[in-house]
Amino acid sequence: MQLRKLVLLMQAPFLFSISGGLSFAADRNLEEITITATRDTNSKNSSRNISVISQEEIEKQQATSVPQLVNYLPNVTLTGGPRNQVQEVNIRGLGGNRVLQLIDGVRQNFVSGHRPTYFLDPSLLKNVEVLKGPSSSLWGSGALGGVVSQNTIHAADLLHDNNLGGFVKQGYQSNGDNWTTTAALASRVGNVDLLLSGYYRDGNDLELGNGDELENSADRDKGVLAKLDWFIDNDQVAIFDFRRSYNNGGIPSNGAADVSTSNFLIDRETQTDQASFDYHFNPDNSLVNTKLTLYWDRTKMDESRTSDGRFDKTEIRTLGMNINNRSEFGGIALIYGLDGYQDKLNADRGGSNRPLPPTATTDV
């Protein structure tokens, strides 16, 4: 099934230089790194099969979902059909809860039937890393097929050598009359970088390659990202971030198929929230390169049938932490640490029971 589209992108960046900033805060030209997917410092140092989609490639593709971004990588396919709301990633034949999804190092554990699992809009991304193959030794359960690690932008990506910067970007796709507006504002105050970014996407039903309209493929997305990067000194960095996204639209209960008597049309509203704290300590010591991550994540999905109004409510909250350290000695690099999280599920259906228990807790 092929889709036809014309993409138009307009971007207006702006940068301002304000005097009086600290001298060490201006020089932060960082090389492309691969941290979250491999827990390594650079993809060149990793023997694992990993692909990195850069911010430049993201801009060129103008994809409307993360699965679309990675669809052209070797051994990676998009599943779920052409509707953005239900697209997922399959790595070497494995998908669902066998491919671990990360956003800024935070696990995304929402998996429930035919419901979607990828909610982050590509307009907020700095890069995407795809690690192919079993990675349970690094991430524990859920990484049998691989890892899809999505890394959002930081203030430094907009500021460079300036103390104030940002951009406004407007995109258009002719297929579905899809309009996307993205804006970001960044500021540097002493040794602290601040970022506020948001997006709004609105599209109608898509047109298939044969000219037919794909009914119930229209959707609306909006979201916000806020970050604070505190460069404590040359050895320590602390990062606080908060992200919220919201999506709504009408879609078949199984988004990969058309509406039928057994595949009801539903109105779906999805809200995702994520808050995290990262602390990185990297002194001039080959034995110490430590990163600590504390996080909270929530995905809440409300659905109602258009035919009879019966509702489905699903909510998963994840509370987790991870600490790891990299030590190098005698030409050997050793990565070790601890990882743990707790998932809490709340589910409710009007009029009948559902396969999921109403409440459940998982500790890992």
mmCIF file of C-alpha atoms in Angstrom:
data_model
loop_
_atom_site.group_PDB
_atom_site.id
_atom_site.type_symbol
_atom_site.label_atom_id
_atom_site.label_comp_id
_atom_site.label_asym_id
_atom_site.label_seq_id
_atom_site.Cartn_x
_atom_site.Cartn_y
_atom_site.Cartn_z
ATOM 1 C CA MET A 1 0.000 0.000 0.000
ATOM 2 C CA GLN A 2 1.614 3.229 -1.144
ATOM 3 C CA LEU A 3 0.953 6.802 -0.138
ATOM 4 C CA ARG A 4 1.574 9.853 -2.286
ATOM 5 C CA LYS A 5 2.649 13.138 -0.792
ATOM 6 C CA LEU A 6 4.271 16.461 -1.499
ATOM 7 C CA VAL A 7 6.290 17.942 1.352
ATOM 8 C CA LEU A 8 6.929 21.642 1.889
ATOM 9 C CA LEU A 9 9.040 22.907 4.773
ATOM 10 C CA MET A 10 9.665 26.470 5.909
ATOM 11 C CA GLN A 11 11.933 27.230 8.841
ATOM 12 C CA ALA A 12 12.936 30.544 10.385
ATOM 13 C CA PRO A 13 15.782 30.222 12.878
ATOM 14 C CA PHE A 14 16.978 33.103 14.998
ATOM 15 C CA LEU A 15 20.003 33.588 17.226
ATOM 16 C CA PHE A 16 20.931 36.429 19.530
ATOM 17 C CA SER A 17 24.187 37.024 21.340
ATOM 18 C CA ILE A 18 24.007 38.526 24.814
ATOM 19 C CA SER A 19 27.183 39.649 26.527
ATOM 20 C CA GLY A 20 28.075 38.753 30.067
ATOM 21 C CA GLY A 21 27.784 34.954 29.805
ATOM 22 C CA LEU A 22 30.378 32.728 31.393
ATOM 23 C CA SER A 23 33.228 31.897 29.044
ATOM 24 C CA PHE A 24 33.126 28.142 29.590
ATOM 25 C CA ALA A 25 29.424 27.994 28.701
ATOM 26 C CA ALA A 26 29.949 29.200 25.135
ATOM 27 C CA ASP A 27 32.171 26.420 23.840
ATOM 28 C CA ARG A 28 30.096 23.257 23.698
ATOM 29 C CA ASN A 29 30.600 21.741 20.273
ATOM 30 C CA LEU A 30 29.721 18.122 20.965
ATOM 31 C CA GLU A 31 30.317 15.286 18.527
ATOM 32 C CA GLU A 32 27.556 12.905 17.488
ATOM 33 C CA ILE A 33 27.162 10.439 20.332
ATOM 34 C CA THR A 34 25.392 7.185 20.964
ATOM 35 C CA ILE A 35 24.614 6.817 24.633
ATOM 36 C CA THR A 36 21.098 5.576 25.260
ATOM 37 C CA ALA A 37 20.919 2.612 22.902
ATOM 38 C CA THR A 38 24.284 1.038 23.735
ATOM 39 C CA ARG A 39 25.240 2.771 27.002
ATOM 40 C CA ASP A 40 28.481 3.552 25.133
ATOM 41 C CA THR A 41 30.000 6.956 24.398
ATOM 42 C CA ASN A 42 30.276 6.705 20.633
ATOM 43 C CA SER A 43 28.722 4.479 17.983
ATOM 44 C CA LYS A 44 32.176 3.946 16.465
ATOM 45 C CA ASN A 45 33.242 2.244 19.688
ATOM 46 C CA SER A 46 30.348 -0.205 19.614
ATOM 47 C CA SER A 47 30.562 -3.639 18.035
ATOM 48 C CA ARG A 48 26.765 -3.882 18.038
ATOM 49 C CA ASN A 49 24.601 -3.402 14.957
ATOM 50 C CA ILE A 50 23.342 0.133 15.440
ATOM 51 C CA SER A 51 21.953 2.754 13.055
ATOM 52 C CA VAL A 52 21.681 6.463 13.869
ATOM 53 C CA ILE A 53 19.270 8.828 12.110
ATOM 54 C CA SER A 54 20.649 12.355 12.523
ATOM 55 C CA GLN A 55 18.689 15.580 12.883
ATOM 56 C CA GLU A 56 19.607 16.505 9.312
ATOM 57 C CA GLU A 57 18.111 13.242 8.045
ATOM 58 C CA ILE A 58 15.001 13.807 10.156
ATOM 59 C CA GLU A 59 14.545 17.216 8.516
ATOM 60 C CA LYS A 60 14.956 15.710 5.045
ATOM 61 C CA GLN A 61 12.463 12.890 5.586
ATOM 62 C CA GLN A 62 9.709 15.029 7.161
ATOM 63 C CA ALA A 63 8.121 11.886 8.574
ATOM 64 C CA THR A 64 4.965 12.203 10.660
ATOM 65 C CA SER A 65 5.847 9.330 13.021
ATOM 66 C CA VAL A 66 8.973 7.697 14.419
ATOM 67 C CA PRO A 67 8.218 4.327 12.737
ATOM 68 C CA GLN A 68 8.205 6.168 9.388
ATOM 69 C CA LEU A 69 11.644 7.581 10.202
ATOM 70 C CA VAL A 70 13.255 4.175 10.739
ATOM 71 C CA ASN A 71 11.312 2.286 8.069
ATOM 72 C CA TYR A 72 14.126 2.511 5.500
ATOM 73 C CA LEU A 73 16.848 1.072 7.734
ATOM 74 C CA PRO A 74 18.103 -2.454 6.951
ATOM 75 C CA ASN A 75 16.211 -5.179 8.863
ATOM 76 C CA VAL A 76 13.681 -2.638 10.160
ATOM 77 C CA THR A 77 10.080 -2.438 8.937
ATOM 78 C CA LEU A 78 7.012 -0.369 9.726
ATOM 79 C CA THR A 79 3.966 -2.350 10.861
ATOM 80 C CA GLY A 80 0.390 -1.364 11.634
ATOM 81 C CA GLY A 81 -0.536 0.143 8.271
ATOM 82 C CA PRO A 82 -0.469 3.704 6.894
ATOM 83 C CA ARG A 83 -2.377 5.364 9.765
ATOM 84 C CA ASN A 84 0.104 7.369 11.846
ATOM 85 C CA GLN A 85 -1.719 6.642 15.099
ATOM 86 C CA VAL A 86 -1.013 2.884 15.099
ATOM 87 C CA GLN A 87 2.356 2.491 13.375
ATOM 88 C CA GLU A 88 4.999 0.416 15.164
ATOM 89 C CA VAL A 89 8.571 -0.782 14.596
ATOM 90 C CA ASN A 90 9.538 -4.346 13.732
ATOM 91 C CA ILE A 91 13.210 -5.373 13.930
ATOM 92 C CA ARG A 92 14.222 -8.628 12.248
ATOM 93 C CA GLY A 93 10.700 -10.013 12.581
ATOM 94 C CA LEU A 94 10.202 -9.011 16.210
ATOM 95 C CA GLY A 95 7.931 -6.204 17.373
ATOM 96 C CA GLY A 96 5.553 -5.179 20.146
ATOM 97 C CA ASN A 97 6.953 -5.663 23.638
ATOM 98 C CA ARG A 98 10.015 -7.436 22.193
ATOM 99 C CA VAL A 99 11.408 -4.123 20.917
ATOM 100 C CA LEU A 100 12.247 -1.688 23.695
ATOM 101 C CA GLN A 101 11.312 1.945 23.106
ATOM 102 C CA LEU A 102 13.187 4.741 24.896
ATOM 103 C CA ILE A 103 12.699 8.510 24.967
ATOM 104 C CA ASP A 104 15.725 10.291 26.432
ATOM 105 C CA GLY A 105 16.689 7.039 28.132
ATOM 106 C CA VAL A 106 13.231 6.535 29.685
ATOM 107 C CA ARG A 107 11.379 3.274 29.047
ATOM 108 C CA GLN A 108 8.040 3.493 27.218
ATOM 109 C CA ASN A 109 6.181 0.431 28.512
ATOM 110 C CA PHE A 110 2.670 1.053 27.181
ATOM 111 C CA VAL A 111 1.564 -2.064 25.251
ATOM 112 C CA SER A 112 -2.134 -2.952 25.056
ATOM 113 C CA GLY A 113 -3.723 -4.969 22.253
ATOM 114 C CA HIS A 114 -3.991 -3.116 18.928
ATOM 115 C CA ARG A 115 -3.423 0.238 20.610
ATOM 116 C CA PRO A 116 -0.519 2.462 19.494
ATOM 117 C CA THR A 117 2.795 2.674 21.349
ATOM 118 C CA TYR A 118 4.770 5.444 19.552
ATOM 119 C CA PHE A 119 3.535 8.901 20.561
ATOM 120 C CA LEU A 120 6.505 11.275 20.174
ATOM 121 C CA ASP A 121 6.394 13.645 17.205
ATOM 122 C CA PRO A 122 9.621 13.650 15.103
ATOM 123 C CA SER A 123 9.767 17.463 15.169
ATOM 124 C CA LEU A 124 11.184 17.350 18.728
ATOM 125 C CA LEU A 125 13.958 14.868 17.926
ATOM 126 C CA LYS A 126 17.698 15.392 17.726
ATOM 127 C CA ASN A 127 18.345 11.822 16.576
ATOM 128 C CA VAL A 128 17.014 8.278 16.670
ATOM 129 C CA GLU A 129 19.191 5.260 17.428
ATOM 130 C CA VAL A 130 18.143 1.743 16.450
ATOM 131 C CA LEU A 131 20.023 -1.122 18.056
ATOM 132 C CA LYS A 132 19.301 -4.416 16.301
ATOM 133 C CA GLY A 133 19.480 -7.744 18.078
ATOM 134 C CA PRO A 134 19.146 -8.950 21.674
ATOM 135 C CA SER A 135 20.107 -6.311 24.234
ATOM 136 C CA SER A 136 18.829 -7.857 27.452
ATOM 137 C CA SER A 137 22.292 -7.655 28.995
ATOM 138 C CA LEU A 138 22.026 -3.855 28.802
ATOM 139 C CA TRP A 139 18.329 -3.175 29.285
ATOM 140 C CA GLY A 140 16.766 -6.285 30.835
ATOM 141 C CA SER A 141 13.319 -7.442 29.723
ATOM 142 C CA GLY A 142 11.723 -6.115 26.559
ATOM 143 C CA ALA A 143 14.815 -5.813 24.361
ATOM 144 C CA LEU A 144 14.864 -9.209 22.657
ATOM 145 C CA GLY A 145 14.440 -7.721 19.180
ATOM 146 C CA GLY A 146 16.360 -4.511 19.766
ATOM 147 C CA VAL A 147 16.058 -0.941 21.006
ATOM 148 C CA VAL A 148 14.563 2.195 19.427
ATOM 149 C CA SER A 149 16.047 5.149 21.309
ATOM 150 C CA GLN A 150 14.586 8.608 20.618
ATOM 151 C CA ASN A 151 16.648 11.567 21.811
ATOM 152 C CA THR A 152 15.031 14.998 21.963
ATOM 153 C CA ILE A 153 16.723 18.334 21.318
ATOM 154 C CA HIS A 154 18.631 20.327 23.944
ATOM 155 C CA ALA A 155 19.103 24.068 24.268
ATOM 156 C CA ALA A 156 22.734 23.698 23.135
ATOM 157 C CA ASP A 157 21.489 22.421 19.754
ATOM 158 C CA LEU A 158 19.923 25.850 19.166
ATOM 159 C CA LEU A 159 22.338 28.152 20.969
ATOM 160 C CA HIS A 160 25.813 27.123 19.766
ATOM 161 C CA ASP A 161 27.936 30.175 20.763
ATOM 162 C CA ASN A 162 24.968 32.424 21.575
ATOM 163 C CA ASN A 163 22.952 33.045 24.722
ATOM 164 C CA LEU A 164 19.511 33.211 23.135
ATOM 165 C CA GLY A 165 18.119 31.376 20.145
ATOM 166 C CA GLY A 166 15.225 29.482 18.687
ATOM 167 C CA PHE A 167 13.250 28.705 15.572
ATOM 168 C CA VAL A 168 9.767 28.608 14.106
ATOM 169 C CA LYS A 169 9.078 25.925 11.528
ATOM 170 C CA GLN A 170 6.043 25.358 9.322
ATOM 171 C CA GLY A 171 5.612 22.145 7.343
ATOM 172 C CA TYR A 172 2.976 20.960 4.878
ATOM 173 C CA GLN A 173 2.215 17.603 3.248
ATOM 174 C CA SER A 174 -0.235 17.545 0.380
ATOM 175 C CA ASN A 175 -1.405 14.024 1.205
ATOM 176 C CA GLY A 176 -4.035 14.608 3.841
ATOM 177 C CA ASP A 177 -3.471 18.389 3.907
ATOM 178 C CA ASN A 178 -1.200 17.840 6.889
ATOM 179 C CA TRP A 179 0.096 21.030 8.511
ATOM 180 C CA THR A 180 2.777 21.005 11.207
ATOM 181 C CA THR A 181 3.933 23.991 13.245
ATOM 182 C CA THR A 182 6.952 23.678 15.542
ATOM 183 C CA ALA A 183 8.581 26.372 17.667
ATOM 184 C CA ALA A 184 11.413 26.394 20.191
ATOM 185 C CA LEU A 185 13.081 28.998 22.380
ATOM 186 C CA ALA A 186 16.410 28.452 24.162
ATOM 187 C CA SER A 187 18.372 30.580 26.594
ATOM 188 C CA ARG A 188 21.704 30.363 28.395
ATOM 189 C CA VAL A 189 21.992 31.957 31.837
ATOM 190 C CA GLY A 190 25.417 31.429 33.354
ATOM 191 C CA ASN A 191 25.996 27.684 33.452
ATOM 192 C CA VAL A 192 22.332 26.794 32.917
ATOM 193 C CA ASP A 193 20.690 26.105 29.535
ATOM 194 C CA LEU A 194 16.903 26.417 29.243
ATOM 195 C CA LEU A 195 14.668 25.072 26.465
ATOM 196 C CA LEU A 196 10.950 25.341 25.759
ATOM 197 C CA SER A 197 9.573 23.734 22.609
ATOM 198 C CA GLY A 198 6.148 22.819 21.270
ATOM 199 C CA TYR A 199 4.405 21.540 18.163
ATOM 200 C CA TYR A 200 0.946 21.274 16.618
ATOM 201 C CA ARG A 201 0.022 18.899 13.803
ATOM 202 C CA ASP A 202 -3.360 18.672 12.058
ATOM 203 C CA GLY A 203 -4.168 16.393 9.120
ATOM 204 C CA ASN A 204 -7.125 14.990 7.195
ATOM 205 C CA ASP A 205 -7.675 11.534 5.726
ATOM 206 C CA LEU A 206 -4.790 10.191 3.636
ATOM 207 C CA GLU A 207 -4.902 9.275 -0.043
ATOM 208 C CA LEU A 208 -3.611 5.839 -1.029
ATOM 209 C CA GLY A 209 -1.445 5.142 -4.050
ATOM 210 C CA ASN A 210 -4.457 3.973 -6.077
ATOM 211 C CA GLY A 211 -6.256 7.271 -5.455
ATOM 212 C CA ASP A 212 -8.689 5.959 -2.826
ATOM 213 C CA GLU A 213 -9.155 7.829 0.427
ATOM 214 C CA LEU A 214 -8.078 6.023 3.584
ATOM 215 C CA GLU A 215 -11.053 6.651 5.828
ATOM 216 C CA ASN A 216 -10.537 7.444 9.514
ATOM 217 C CA SER A 217 -6.841 8.282 9.098
ATOM 218 C CA ALA A 218 -7.119 11.951 10.114
ATOM 219 C CA ASP A 219 -5.646 12.935 13.463
ATOM 220 C CA ARG A 220 -4.473 15.883 15.519
ATOM 221 C CA ASP A 221 -1.296 16.042 17.640
ATOM 222 C CA LYS A 222 0.146 18.630 19.963
ATOM 223 C CA GLY A 223 2.851 18.593 22.586
ATOM 224 C CA VAL A 224 5.393 20.488 24.648
ATOM 225 C CA LEU A 225 8.956 19.818 25.817
ATOM 226 C CA ALA A 226 10.805 21.702 28.580
ATOM 227 C CA LYS A 227 14.439 21.121 29.605
ATOM 228 C CA LEU A 228 16.960 22.537 32.026
ATOM 229 C CA ASP A 229 20.621 21.571 31.583
ATOM 230 C CA TRP A 230 22.806 22.540 34.552
ATOM 231 C CA PHE A 231 26.539 22.364 33.863
ATOM 232 C CA ILE A 232 27.687 22.138 37.484
ATOM 233 C CA ASP A 233 31.368 22.080 36.552
ATOM 234 C CA ASN A 234 33.612 20.489 33.931
ATOM 235 C CA ASP A 235 32.897 17.025 35.360
ATOM 236 C CA GLN A 236 29.192 17.137 36.232
ATOM 237 C CA VAL A 237 25.941 17.792 34.364
ATOM 238 C CA ALA A 238 22.378 17.597 35.697
ATOM 239 C CA ILE A 239 19.378 17.588 33.346
ATOM 240 C CA PHE A 240 15.726 18.079 34.276
ATOM 241 C CA ASP A 241 13.083 17.601 31.600
ATOM 242 C CA PHE A 242 9.315 17.370 31.203
ATOM 243 C CA ARG A 243 7.361 16.301 28.134
ATOM 244 C CA ARG A 244 3.642 16.116 27.373
ATOM 245 C CA SER A 245 1.889 15.061 24.180
ATOM 246 C CA TYR A 246 -1.753 14.811 23.200
ATOM 247 C CA ASN A 247 -3.372 13.022 20.254
ATOM 248 C CA ASN A 248 -6.985 12.558 19.227
ATOM 249 C CA GLY A 249 -8.867 11.218 16.237
ATOM 250 C CA GLY A 250 -11.368 8.660 15.002
ATOM 251 C CA ILE A 251 -9.902 5.268 14.096
ATOM 252 C CA PRO A 252 -10.903 1.585 13.820
ATOM 253 C CA SER A 253 -10.272 -0.360 17.034
ATOM 254 C CA ASN A 254 -7.717 -2.313 14.993
ATOM 255 C CA GLY A 255 -6.044 0.526 13.131
ATOM 256 C CA ALA A 256 -4.430 -1.795 10.578
ATOM 257 C CA ALA A 257 -7.845 -2.769 9.138
ATOM 258 C CA ASP A 258 -10.995 -1.063 7.881
ATOM 259 C CA VAL A 259 -14.122 -0.486 9.949
ATOM 260 C CA SER A 260 -16.435 -3.531 10.033
ATOM 261 C CA THR A 261 -18.987 -5.201 12.301
ATOM 262 C CA SER A 262 -16.114 -6.696 14.328
ATOM 263 C CA ASN A 263 -13.733 -3.721 14.004
ATOM 264 C CA PHE A 264 -15.589 -0.801 15.524
ATOM 265 C CA LEU A 265 -14.952 2.860 14.836
ATOM 266 C CA ILE A 266 -13.785 4.581 18.008
ATOM 267 C CA ASP A 267 -12.879 8.076 19.141
ATOM 268 C CA ARG A 268 -9.484 7.890 20.820
ATOM 269 C CA GLU A 269 -7.745 10.469 23.002
ATOM 270 C CA THR A 270 -4.204 9.806 24.205
ATOM 271 C CA GLN A 271 -2.103 11.802 26.640
ATOM 272 C CA THR A 272 1.493 10.997 27.547
ATOM 273 C CA ASP A 273 3.533 12.665 30.287
ATOM 274 C CA GLN A 274 7.182 12.163 31.176
ATOM 275 C CA ALA A 275 9.414 13.732 33.823
ATOM 276 C CA SER A 276 13.027 12.733 34.352
ATOM 277 C CA PHE A 277 16.255 13.704 36.078
ATOM 278 C CA ASP A 278 19.691 12.808 34.666
ATOM 279 C CA TYR A 279 23.007 13.218 36.430
ATOM 280 C CA HIS A 280 26.292 12.579 34.597
ATOM 281 C CA PHE A 281 29.649 12.491 36.401
ATOM 282 C CA ASN A 282 32.709 12.123 34.154
ATOM 283 C CA PRO A 283 35.928 13.222 35.894
ATOM 284 C CA ASP A 284 39.436 12.837 34.515
ATOM 285 C CA ASN A 285 39.486 9.212 35.624
ATOM 286 C CA SER A 286 39.256 6.264 33.242
ATOM 287 C CA LEU A 287 37.447 4.199 35.885
ATOM 288 C CA VAL A 288 34.604 6.648 36.471
ATOM 289 C CA ASN A 289 31.982 7.664 33.912
ATOM 290 C CA THR A 290 28.698 7.481 35.791
ATOM 291 C CA LYS A 291 25.147 8.274 34.729
ATOM 292 C CA LEU A 292 22.061 8.249 36.954
ATOM 293 C CA THR A 293 18.502 8.500 35.608
ATOM 294 C CA LEU A 294 15.323 8.832 37.671
ATOM 295 C CA TYR A 295 12.030 8.978 35.780
ATOM 296 C CA TRP A 296 8.246 8.932 35.859
ATOM 297 C CA ASP A 297 6.146 8.206 32.781
ATOM 298 C CA ARG A 298 2.398 7.980 32.201
ATOM 299 C CA THR A 299 0.304 7.054 29.173
ATOM 300 C CA LYS A 300 -3.449 7.522 29.430
ATOM 301 C CA MET A 301 -5.806 6.443 26.638
ATOM 302 C CA ASP A 302 -9.577 7.078 26.567
ATOM 303 C CA GLU A 303 -11.659 5.407 23.851
ATOM 304 C CA SER A 304 -15.384 5.387 23.066
ATOM 305 C CA ARG A 305 -17.320 3.582 20.342
ATOM 306 C CA THR A 306 -19.119 5.948 18.005
ATOM 307 C CA SER A 307 -21.963 3.407 17.570
ATOM 308 C CA ASP A 308 -23.022 2.896 21.192
ATOM 309 C CA GLY A 309 -20.730 5.101 23.298
ATOM 310 C CA ARG A 310 -19.137 2.212 25.204
ATOM 311 C CA PHE A 311 -15.867 3.387 26.703
ATOM 312 C CA ASP A 312 -12.443 1.893 27.298
ATOM 313 C CA LYS A 313 -9.926 3.533 29.615
ATOM 314 C CA THR A 314 -6.316 2.374 29.865
ATOM 315 C CA GLU A 315 -3.564 3.970 31.919
ATOM 316 C CA ILE A 316 -0.015 2.792 32.594
ATOM 317 C CA ARG A 317 2.338 4.606 34.969
ATOM 318 C CA THR A 318 6.026 3.764 35.130
ATOM 319 C CA LEU A 319 8.384 4.766 37.921
ATOM 320 C CA GLY A 320 12.011 3.807 37.398
ATOM 321 C CA MET A 321 15.690 4.403 37.942
ATOM 322 C CA ASN A 322 18.925 3.429 36.264
ATOM 323 C CA ILE A 323 22.524 3.904 37.263
ATOM 324 C CA ASN A 324 25.483 2.693 35.241
ATOM 325 C CA ASN A 325 29.213 3.282 35.111
ATOM 326 C CA ARG A 326 31.823 2.773 32.406
ATOM 327 C CA SER A 327 35.372 1.825 33.417
ATOM 328 C CA GLU A 328 38.321 1.522 31.052
ATOM 329 C CA PHE A 329 41.542 -0.242 31.963
ATOM 330 C CA GLY A 330 44.164 -2.124 29.990
ATOM 331 C CA GLY A 331 42.328 -1.683 26.675
ATOM 332 C CA ILE A 332 39.124 -3.113 28.174
ATOM 333 C CA ALA A 333 35.853 -1.200 28.640
ATOM 334 C CA LEU A 334 33.430 -2.489 31.276
ATOM 335 C CA ILE A 335 29.859 -1.194 31.587
ATOM 336 C CA TYR A 336 27.907 -2.176 34.697
ATOM 337 C CA GLY A 337 25.023 -0.864 36.753
ATOM 338 C CA LEU A 338 21.512 -1.327 38.118
ATOM 339 C CA ASP A 339 18.139 -0.897 36.414
ATOM 340 C CA GLY A 340 14.690 -1.149 37.977
ATOM 341 C CA TYR A 341 11.152 0.036 37.357
ATOM 342 C CA GLN A 342 7.551 -0.424 38.447
ATOM 343 C CA ASP A 343 4.537 -0.430 36.105
ATOM 344 C CA LYS A 344 1.043 0.275 37.427
ATOM 345 C CA LEU A 345 -1.935 -0.517 35.184
ATOM 346 C CA ASN A 346 -5.471 0.813 35.536
ATOM 347 C CA ALA A 347 -8.065 -0.387 33.017
ATOM 348 C CA ASP A 348 -11.825 0.032 32.802
ATOM 349 C CA ARG A 349 -14.447 -0.885 30.197
ATOM 350 C CA GLY A 350 -18.093 0.114 30.182
ATOM 351 C CA GLY A 351 -20.725 -2.591 29.702
ATOM 352 C CA SER A 352 -18.487 -5.682 29.837
ATOM 353 C CA ASN A 353 -15.262 -7.134 31.104
ATOM 354 C CA ARG A 354 -12.002 -6.832 29.169
ATOM 355 C CA PRO A 355 -9.011 -9.199 28.914
ATOM 356 C CA LEU A 356 -6.771 -6.945 31.007
ATOM 357 C CA PRO A 357 -7.189 -6.946 34.797
ATOM 358 C CA PRO A 358 -8.669 -3.696 36.181
ATOM 359 C CA THR A 359 -5.502 -3.022 38.175
ATOM 360 C CA ALA A 360 -2.066 -4.618 38.181
ATOM 361 C CA THR A 361 1.473 -3.849 39.321
ATOM 362 C CA THR A 362 4.714 -5.143 37.824
ATOM 363 C CA ASP A 363 8.065 -4.757 39.573
ATOM 364 C CA VAL A 364 11.303 -5.392 37.671
#
